[in-house]
PDB file of C-alpha atoms and ligand atoms in Angstrom:
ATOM      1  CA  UNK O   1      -3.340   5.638 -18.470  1.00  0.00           C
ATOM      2  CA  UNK O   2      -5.395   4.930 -15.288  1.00  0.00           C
ATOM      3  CA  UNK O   3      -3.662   4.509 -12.342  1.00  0.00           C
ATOM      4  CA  UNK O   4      -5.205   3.188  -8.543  1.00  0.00           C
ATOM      5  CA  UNK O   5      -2.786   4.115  -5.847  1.00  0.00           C
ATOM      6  CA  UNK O   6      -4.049   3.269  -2.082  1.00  0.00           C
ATOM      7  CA  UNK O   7      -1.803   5.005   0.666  1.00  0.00           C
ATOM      8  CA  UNK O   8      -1.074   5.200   4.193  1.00  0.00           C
ATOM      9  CA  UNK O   9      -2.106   3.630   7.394  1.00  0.00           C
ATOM     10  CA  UNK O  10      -6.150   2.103   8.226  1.00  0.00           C
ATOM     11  CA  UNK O  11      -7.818   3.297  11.561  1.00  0.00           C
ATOM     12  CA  UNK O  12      -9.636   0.294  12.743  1.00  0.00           C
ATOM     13  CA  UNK O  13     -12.311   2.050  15.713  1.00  0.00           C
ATOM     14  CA  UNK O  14     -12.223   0.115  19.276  1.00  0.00           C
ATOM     15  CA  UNK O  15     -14.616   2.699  20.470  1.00  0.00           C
ATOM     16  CA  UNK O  16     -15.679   6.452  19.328  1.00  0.00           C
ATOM     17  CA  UNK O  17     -12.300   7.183  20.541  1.00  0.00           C
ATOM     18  CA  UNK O  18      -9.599   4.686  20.489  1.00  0.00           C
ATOM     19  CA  UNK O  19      -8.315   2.875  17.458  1.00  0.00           C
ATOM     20  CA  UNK O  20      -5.748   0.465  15.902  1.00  0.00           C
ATOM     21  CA  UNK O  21      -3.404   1.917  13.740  1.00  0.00           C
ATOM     22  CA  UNK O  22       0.106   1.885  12.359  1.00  0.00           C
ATOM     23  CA  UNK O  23       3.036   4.594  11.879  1.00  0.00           C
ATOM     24  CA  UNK O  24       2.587   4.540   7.887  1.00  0.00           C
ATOM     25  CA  UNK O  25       2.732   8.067   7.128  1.00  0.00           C
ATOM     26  CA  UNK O  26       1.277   8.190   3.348  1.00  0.00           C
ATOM     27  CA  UNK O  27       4.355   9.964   1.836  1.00  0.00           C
ATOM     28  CA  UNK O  28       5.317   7.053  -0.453  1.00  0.00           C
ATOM     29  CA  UNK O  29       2.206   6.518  -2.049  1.00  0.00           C
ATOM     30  CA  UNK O  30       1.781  10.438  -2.248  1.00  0.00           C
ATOM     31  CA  UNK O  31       4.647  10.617  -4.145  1.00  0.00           C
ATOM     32  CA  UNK O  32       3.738   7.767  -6.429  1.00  0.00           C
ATOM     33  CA  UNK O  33       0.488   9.697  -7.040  1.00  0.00           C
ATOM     34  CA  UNK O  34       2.651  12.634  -8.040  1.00  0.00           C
ATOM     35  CA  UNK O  35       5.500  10.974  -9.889  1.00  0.00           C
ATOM     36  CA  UNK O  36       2.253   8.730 -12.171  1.00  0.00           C
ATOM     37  CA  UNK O  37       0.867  12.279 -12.504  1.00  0.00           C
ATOM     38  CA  UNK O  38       3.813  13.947 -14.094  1.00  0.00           C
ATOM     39  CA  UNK O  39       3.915  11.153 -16.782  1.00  0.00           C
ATOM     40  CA  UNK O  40       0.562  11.841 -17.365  1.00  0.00           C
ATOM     41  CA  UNK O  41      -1.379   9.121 -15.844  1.00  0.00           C
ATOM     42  CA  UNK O  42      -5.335   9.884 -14.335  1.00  0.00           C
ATOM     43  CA  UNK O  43      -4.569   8.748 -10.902  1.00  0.00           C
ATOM     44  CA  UNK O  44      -7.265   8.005  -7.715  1.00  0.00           C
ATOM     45  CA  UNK O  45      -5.528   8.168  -4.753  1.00  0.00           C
ATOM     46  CA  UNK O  46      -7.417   6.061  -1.697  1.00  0.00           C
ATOM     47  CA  UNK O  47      -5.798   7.263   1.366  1.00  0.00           C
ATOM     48  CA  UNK O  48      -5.708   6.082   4.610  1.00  0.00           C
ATOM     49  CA  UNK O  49      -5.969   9.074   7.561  1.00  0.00           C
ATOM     50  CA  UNK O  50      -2.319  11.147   7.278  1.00  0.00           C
ATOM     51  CA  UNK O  51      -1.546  14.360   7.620  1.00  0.00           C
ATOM     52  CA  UNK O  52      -0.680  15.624   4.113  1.00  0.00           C
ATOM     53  CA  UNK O  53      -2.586  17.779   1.856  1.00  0.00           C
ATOM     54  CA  UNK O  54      -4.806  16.402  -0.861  1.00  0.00           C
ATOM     55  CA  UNK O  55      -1.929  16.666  -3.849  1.00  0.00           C
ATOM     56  CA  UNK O  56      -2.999  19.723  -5.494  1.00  0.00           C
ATOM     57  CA  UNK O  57      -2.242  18.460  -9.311  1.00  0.00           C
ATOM     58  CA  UNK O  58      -5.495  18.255 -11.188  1.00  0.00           C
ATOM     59  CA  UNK O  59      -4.978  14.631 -12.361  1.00  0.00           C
ATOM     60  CA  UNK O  60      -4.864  12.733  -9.083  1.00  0.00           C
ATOM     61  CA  UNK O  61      -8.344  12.410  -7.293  1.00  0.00           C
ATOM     62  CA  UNK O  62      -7.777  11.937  -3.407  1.00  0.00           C
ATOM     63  CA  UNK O  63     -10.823   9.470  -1.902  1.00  0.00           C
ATOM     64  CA  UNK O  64      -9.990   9.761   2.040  1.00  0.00           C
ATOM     65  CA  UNK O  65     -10.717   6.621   3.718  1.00  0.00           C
ATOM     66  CA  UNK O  66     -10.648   5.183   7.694  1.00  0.00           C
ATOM     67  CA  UNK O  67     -10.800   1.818   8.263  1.00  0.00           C
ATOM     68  CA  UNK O  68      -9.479  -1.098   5.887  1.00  0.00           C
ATOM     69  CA  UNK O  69     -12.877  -2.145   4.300  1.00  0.00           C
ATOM     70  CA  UNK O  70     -13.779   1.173   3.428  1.00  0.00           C
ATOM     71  CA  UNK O  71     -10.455   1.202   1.618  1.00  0.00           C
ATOM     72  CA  UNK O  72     -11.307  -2.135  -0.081  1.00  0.00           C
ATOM     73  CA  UNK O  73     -14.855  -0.568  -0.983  1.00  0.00           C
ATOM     74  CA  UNK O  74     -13.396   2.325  -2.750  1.00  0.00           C
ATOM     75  CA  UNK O  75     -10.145   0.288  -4.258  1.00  0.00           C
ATOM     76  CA  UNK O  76     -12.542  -1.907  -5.836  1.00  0.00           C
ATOM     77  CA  UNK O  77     -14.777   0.547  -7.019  1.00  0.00           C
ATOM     78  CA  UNK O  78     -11.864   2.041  -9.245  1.00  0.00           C
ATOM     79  CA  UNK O  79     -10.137  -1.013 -10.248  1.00  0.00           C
ATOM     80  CA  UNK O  80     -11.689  -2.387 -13.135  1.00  0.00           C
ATOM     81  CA  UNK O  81     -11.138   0.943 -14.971  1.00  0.00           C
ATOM     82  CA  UNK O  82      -7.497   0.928 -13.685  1.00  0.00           C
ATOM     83  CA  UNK O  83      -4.526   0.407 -16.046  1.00  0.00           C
ATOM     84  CA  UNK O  84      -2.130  -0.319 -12.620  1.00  0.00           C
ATOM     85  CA  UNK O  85      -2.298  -0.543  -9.630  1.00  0.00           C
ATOM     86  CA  UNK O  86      -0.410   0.412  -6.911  1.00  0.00           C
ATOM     87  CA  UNK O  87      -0.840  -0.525  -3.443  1.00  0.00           C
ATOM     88  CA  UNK O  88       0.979   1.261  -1.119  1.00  0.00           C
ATOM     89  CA  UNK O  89      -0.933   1.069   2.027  1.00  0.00           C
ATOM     90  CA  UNK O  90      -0.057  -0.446   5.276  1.00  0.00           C
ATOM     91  CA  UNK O  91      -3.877  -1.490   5.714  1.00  0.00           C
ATOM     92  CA  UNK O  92      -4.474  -3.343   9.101  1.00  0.00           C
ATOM     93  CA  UNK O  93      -4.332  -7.066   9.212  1.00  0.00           C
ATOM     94  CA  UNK O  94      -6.924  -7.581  11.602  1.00  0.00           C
ATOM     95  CA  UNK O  95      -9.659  -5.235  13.108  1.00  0.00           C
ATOM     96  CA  UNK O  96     -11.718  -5.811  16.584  1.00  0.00           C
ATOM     97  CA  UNK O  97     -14.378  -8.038  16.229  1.00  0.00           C
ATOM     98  CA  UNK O  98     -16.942  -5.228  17.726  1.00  0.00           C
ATOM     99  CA  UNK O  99     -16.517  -1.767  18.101  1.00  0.00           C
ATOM    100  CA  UNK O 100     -18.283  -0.411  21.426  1.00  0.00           C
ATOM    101  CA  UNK O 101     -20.611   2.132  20.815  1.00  0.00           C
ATOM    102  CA  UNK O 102     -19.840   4.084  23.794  1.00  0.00           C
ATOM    103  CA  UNK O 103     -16.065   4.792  25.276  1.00  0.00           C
ATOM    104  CA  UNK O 104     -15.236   1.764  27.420  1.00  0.00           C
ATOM    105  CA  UNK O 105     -14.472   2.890  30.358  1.00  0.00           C
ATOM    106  CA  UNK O 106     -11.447   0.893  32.396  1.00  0.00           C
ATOM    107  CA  UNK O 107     -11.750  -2.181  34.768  1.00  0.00           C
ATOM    108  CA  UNK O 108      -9.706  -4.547  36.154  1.00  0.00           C
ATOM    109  CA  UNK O 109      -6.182  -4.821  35.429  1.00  0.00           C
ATOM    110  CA  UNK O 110      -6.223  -6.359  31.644  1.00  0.00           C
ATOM    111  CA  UNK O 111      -8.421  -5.739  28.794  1.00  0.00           C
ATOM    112  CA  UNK O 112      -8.918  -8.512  26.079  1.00  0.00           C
ATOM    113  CA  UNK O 113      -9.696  -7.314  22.426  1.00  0.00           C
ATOM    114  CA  UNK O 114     -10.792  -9.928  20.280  1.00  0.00           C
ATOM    115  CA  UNK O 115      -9.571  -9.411  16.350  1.00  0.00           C
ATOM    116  CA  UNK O 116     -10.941 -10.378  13.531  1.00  0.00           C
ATOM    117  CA  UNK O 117      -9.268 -10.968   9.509  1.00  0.00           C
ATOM    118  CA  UNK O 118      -9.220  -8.048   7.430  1.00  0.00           C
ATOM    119  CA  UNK O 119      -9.726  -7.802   3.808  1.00  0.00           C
ATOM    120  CA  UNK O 120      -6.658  -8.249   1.826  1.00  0.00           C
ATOM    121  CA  UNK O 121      -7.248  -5.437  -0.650  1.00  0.00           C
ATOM    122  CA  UNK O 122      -4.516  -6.092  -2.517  1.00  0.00           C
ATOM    123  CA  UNK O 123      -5.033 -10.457  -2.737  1.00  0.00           C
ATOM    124  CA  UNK O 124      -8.537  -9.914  -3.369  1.00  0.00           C
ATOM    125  CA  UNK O 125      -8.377  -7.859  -6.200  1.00  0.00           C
ATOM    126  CA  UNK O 126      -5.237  -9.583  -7.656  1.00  0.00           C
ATOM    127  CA  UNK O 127      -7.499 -12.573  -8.049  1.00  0.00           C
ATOM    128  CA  UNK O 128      -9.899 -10.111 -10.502  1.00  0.00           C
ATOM    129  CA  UNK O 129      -6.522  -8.801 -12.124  1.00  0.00           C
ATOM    130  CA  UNK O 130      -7.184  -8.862 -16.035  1.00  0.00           C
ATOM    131  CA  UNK O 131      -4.043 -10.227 -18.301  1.00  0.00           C
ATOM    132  CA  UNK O 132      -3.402  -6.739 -19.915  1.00  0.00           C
ATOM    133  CA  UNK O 133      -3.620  -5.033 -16.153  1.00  0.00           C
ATOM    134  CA  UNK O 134      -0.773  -4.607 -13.697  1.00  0.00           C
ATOM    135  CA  UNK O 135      -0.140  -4.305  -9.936  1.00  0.00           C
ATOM    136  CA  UNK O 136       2.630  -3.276  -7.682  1.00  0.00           C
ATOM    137  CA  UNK O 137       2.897  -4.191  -4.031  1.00  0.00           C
ATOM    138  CA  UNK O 138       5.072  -3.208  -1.166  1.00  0.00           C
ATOM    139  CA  UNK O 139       6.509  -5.576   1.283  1.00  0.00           C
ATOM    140  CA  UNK O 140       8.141  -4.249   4.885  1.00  0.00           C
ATOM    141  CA  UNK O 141      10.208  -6.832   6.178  1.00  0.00           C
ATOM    142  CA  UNK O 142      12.620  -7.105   8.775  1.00  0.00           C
ATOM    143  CA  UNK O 143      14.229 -11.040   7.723  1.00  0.00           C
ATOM    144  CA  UNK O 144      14.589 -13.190   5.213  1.00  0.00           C
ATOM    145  CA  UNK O 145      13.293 -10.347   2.943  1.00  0.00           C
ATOM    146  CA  UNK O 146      13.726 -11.683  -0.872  1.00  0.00           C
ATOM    147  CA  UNK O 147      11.804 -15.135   0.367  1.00  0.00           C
ATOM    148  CA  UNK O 148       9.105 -12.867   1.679  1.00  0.00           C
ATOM    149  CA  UNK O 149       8.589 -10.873  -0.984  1.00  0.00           C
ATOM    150  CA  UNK O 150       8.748 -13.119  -3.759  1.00  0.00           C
ATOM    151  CA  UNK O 151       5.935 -15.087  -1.398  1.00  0.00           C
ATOM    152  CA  UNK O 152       3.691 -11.825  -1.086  1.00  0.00           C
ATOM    153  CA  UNK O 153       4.452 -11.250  -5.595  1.00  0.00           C
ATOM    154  CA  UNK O 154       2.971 -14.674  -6.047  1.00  0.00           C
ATOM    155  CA  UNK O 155       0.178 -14.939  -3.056  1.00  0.00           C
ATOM    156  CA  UNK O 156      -1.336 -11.490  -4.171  1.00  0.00           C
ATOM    157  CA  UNK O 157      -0.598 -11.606  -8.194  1.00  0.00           C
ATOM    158  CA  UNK O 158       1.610  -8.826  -8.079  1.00  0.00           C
ATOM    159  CA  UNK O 159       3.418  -8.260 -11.554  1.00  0.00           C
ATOM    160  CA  UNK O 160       6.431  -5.948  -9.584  1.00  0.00           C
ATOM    161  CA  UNK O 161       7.096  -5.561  -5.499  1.00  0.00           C
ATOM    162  CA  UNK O 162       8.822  -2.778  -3.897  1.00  0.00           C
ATOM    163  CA  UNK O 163      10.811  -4.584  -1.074  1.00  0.00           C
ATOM    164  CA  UNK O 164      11.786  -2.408   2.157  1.00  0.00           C
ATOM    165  CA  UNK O 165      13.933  -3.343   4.373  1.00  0.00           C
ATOM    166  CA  UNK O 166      13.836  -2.144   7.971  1.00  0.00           C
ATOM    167  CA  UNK O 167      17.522  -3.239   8.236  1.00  0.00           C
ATOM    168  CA  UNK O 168      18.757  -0.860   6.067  1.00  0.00           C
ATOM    169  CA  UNK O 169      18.760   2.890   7.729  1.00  0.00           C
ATOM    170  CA  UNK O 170      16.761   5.845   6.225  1.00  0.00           C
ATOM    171  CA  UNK O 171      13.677   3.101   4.608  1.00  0.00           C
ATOM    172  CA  UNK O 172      10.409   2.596   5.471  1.00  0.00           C
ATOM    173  CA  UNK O 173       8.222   4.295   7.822  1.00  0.00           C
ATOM    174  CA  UNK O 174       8.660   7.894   9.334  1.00  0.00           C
ATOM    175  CA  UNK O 175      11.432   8.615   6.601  1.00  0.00           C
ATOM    176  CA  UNK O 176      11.672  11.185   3.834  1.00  0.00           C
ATOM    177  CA  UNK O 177      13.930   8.553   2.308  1.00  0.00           C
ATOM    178  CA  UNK O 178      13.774   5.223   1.072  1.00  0.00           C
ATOM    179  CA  UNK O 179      15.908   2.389   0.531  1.00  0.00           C
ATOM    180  CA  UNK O 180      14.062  -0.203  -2.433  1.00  0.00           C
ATOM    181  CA  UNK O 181      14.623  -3.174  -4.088  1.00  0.00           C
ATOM    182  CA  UNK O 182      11.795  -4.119  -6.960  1.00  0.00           C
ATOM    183  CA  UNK O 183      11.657  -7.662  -7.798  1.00  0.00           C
ATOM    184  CA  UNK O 184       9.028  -8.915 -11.000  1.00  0.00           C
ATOM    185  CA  UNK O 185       7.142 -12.361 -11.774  1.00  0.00           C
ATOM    186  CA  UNK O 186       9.800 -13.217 -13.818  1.00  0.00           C
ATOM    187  CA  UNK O 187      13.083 -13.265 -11.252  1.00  0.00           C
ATOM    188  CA  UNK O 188      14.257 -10.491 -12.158  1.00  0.00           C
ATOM    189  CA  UNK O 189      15.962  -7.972  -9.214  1.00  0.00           C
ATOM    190  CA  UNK O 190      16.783  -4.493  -9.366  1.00  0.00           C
ATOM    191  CA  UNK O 191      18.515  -2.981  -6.162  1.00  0.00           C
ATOM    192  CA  UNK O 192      18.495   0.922  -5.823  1.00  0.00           C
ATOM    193  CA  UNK O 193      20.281   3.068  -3.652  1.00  0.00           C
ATOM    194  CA  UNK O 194      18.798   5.124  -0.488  1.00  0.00           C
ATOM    195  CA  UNK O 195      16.802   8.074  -1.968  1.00  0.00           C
ATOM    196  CA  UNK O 196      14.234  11.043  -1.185  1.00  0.00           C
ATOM    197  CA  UNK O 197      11.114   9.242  -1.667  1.00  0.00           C
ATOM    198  CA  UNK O 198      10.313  11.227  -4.745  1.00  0.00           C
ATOM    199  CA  UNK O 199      12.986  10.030  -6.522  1.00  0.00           C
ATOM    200  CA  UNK O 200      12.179   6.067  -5.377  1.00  0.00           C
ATOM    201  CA  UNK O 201       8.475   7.186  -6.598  1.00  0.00           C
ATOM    202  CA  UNK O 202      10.203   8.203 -10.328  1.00  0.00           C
ATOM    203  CA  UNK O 203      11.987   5.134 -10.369  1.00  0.00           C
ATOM    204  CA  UNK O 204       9.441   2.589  -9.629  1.00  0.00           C
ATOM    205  CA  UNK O 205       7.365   4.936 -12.154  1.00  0.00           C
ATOM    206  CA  UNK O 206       9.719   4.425 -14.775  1.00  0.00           C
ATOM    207  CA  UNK O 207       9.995   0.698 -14.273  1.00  0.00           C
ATOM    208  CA  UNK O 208       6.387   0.146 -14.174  1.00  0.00           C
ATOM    209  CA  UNK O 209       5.840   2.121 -18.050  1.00  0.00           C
ATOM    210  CA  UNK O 210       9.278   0.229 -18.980  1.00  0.00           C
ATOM    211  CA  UNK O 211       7.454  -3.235 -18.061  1.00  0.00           C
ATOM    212  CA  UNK O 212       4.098  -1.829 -19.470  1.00  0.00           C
ATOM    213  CA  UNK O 213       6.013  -0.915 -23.001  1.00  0.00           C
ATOM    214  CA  UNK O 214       8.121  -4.404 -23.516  1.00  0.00           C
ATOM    215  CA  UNK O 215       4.115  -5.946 -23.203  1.00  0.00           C
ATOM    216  CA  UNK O 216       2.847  -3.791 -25.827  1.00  0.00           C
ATOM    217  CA  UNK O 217       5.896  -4.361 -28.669  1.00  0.00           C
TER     218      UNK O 217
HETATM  219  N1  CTP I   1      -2.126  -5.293   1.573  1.00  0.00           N
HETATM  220  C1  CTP I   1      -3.456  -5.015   1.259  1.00  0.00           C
HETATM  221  N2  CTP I   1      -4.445  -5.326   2.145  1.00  0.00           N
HETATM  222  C2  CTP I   1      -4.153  -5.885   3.340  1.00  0.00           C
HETATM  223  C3  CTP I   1      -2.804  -6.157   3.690  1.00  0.00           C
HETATM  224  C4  CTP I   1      -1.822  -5.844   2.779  1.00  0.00           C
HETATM  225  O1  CTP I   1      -3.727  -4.509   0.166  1.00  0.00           O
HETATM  226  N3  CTP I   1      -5.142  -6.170   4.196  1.00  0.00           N
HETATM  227  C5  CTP I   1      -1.070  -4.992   0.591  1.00  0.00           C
HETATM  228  C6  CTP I   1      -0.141  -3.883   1.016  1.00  0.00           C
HETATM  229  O2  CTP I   1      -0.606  -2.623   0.566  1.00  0.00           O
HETATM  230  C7  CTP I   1       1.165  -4.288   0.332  1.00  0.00           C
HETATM  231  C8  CTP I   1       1.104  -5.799   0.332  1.00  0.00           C
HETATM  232  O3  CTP I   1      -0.268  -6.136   0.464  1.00  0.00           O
HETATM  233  O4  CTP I   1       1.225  -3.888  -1.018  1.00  0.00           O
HETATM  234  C9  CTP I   1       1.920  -6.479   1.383  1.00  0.00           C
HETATM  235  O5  CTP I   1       1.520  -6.038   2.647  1.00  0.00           O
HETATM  236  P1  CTP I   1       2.093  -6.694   3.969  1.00  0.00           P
HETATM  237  O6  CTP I   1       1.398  -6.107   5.129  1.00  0.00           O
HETATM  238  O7  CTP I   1       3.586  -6.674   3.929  1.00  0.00           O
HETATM  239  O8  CTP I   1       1.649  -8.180   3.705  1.00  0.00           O
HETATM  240  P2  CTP I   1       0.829  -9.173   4.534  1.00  0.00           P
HETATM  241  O9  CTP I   1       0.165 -10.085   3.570  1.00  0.00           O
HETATM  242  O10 CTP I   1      -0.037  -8.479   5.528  1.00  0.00           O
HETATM  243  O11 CTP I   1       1.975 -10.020   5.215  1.00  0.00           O
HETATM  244  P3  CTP I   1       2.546 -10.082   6.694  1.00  0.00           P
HETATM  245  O12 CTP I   1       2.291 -11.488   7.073  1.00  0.00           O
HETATM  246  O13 CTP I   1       4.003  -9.764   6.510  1.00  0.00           O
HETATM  247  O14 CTP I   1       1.781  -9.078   7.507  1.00  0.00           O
END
């Protein structure tokens, strides 16, 4: 099995030194790349900039990436060979409409950036997604966070989504733990308990083969 993972934040440049970013440290999608790994899946990892160390097991290939359409570039370089896919990033939803080729220096007392759309990786290539392939999504919400999510399943063809809330303590960004709830095309909700984010990795792993297994009997 094949398996496309993209990770962690974008870097969208403002200038050669200044960018837009988010706080979206990698470490789930790491340690989906390492949980698919262990149950033998080829994996391509396409991560944002973080701070962690290329995974050292011999089946995941680590593509490091900056900005959100280089991301999209490599994501859809690997996904027609991929059996899932997993996006995991927290890619940037807009990026400035020019990027200064020098540092801009300051004047006057407000500075207007003008943004521009980003690539939805994970909407684009859902719209390529063949019957036999499958893709996970995340969705960070703060409110109304089933409504949400089931919106994002169906907007970006998603087959499962990992819902995090930021109301419940210990998920989403900056932790070593995570709080999930996975929710499928069909209805169907499944609420787990706050975990290391190794374990949430192993069981999101084991739902997607579990899902992948029902379609093949
Ligand atoms: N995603 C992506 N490319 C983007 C934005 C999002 O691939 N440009 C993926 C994320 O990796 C995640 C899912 O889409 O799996 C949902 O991301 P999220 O940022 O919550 O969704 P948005 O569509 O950006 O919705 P919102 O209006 O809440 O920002």
């Amino acid at each position: 099995m094949r398996v496309l993972i993209t990770a962690g934040p974008t870097y969208e440049p403002i200038d050669p030194v200044r960018f837009i970013g988010n706080h979206s440290t990698g470490k789930m999608g790491y340690a989906l790349a390492e949980a698919f790994a262990e149950s033998g899946a080829q994996v391509t990892l396409i991560s944002g900039p973080t701070t962690l160390p290329d995974p050292a097991n011999s089946q995941i290939r680590t593509t490091r990436v900056e900005t959100g359409a280089q991301m999209y570039g490599a994501a859809a370089a690997a996904a027609p060979e991929a059996d899932v896919w997993v996006f995991a990033a927290a890619v940037a939803d807009y990026r400035p409409r020019e990027v200064a080729p020098n540092k801009i220096k300051k004047a006057g007392d407000t500075l207007t950036l003008e943004l521009v759309r980003n690539v939805d990786i994970a909407a684009t290539l859902g719209q390529t997604k063949r019957p036999e392939q499958f893709s996970v999504g995340f969705a960070l919400e703060t409110n109304d966070e089933e409504a949400h999510a089931r919106g994002k399943l169906q907007r970006k063809n998603f087959d499962l989504i990992v819902l995090n809330s930021l109301r419940d303590p210990g998920a989403g960004f900056r932790h070593d733990t995570n709080k999930v709830t996975l929710l499928d095309a069909a209805g169907q909700m499944t609420i787990f308990e706050l975990k290391p984010k190794a374990a949430v990795a192993h069981d999101i792993v084991r739902t997607v083969l579990a899902r992948l297994s029902l379609r093949d009997a």
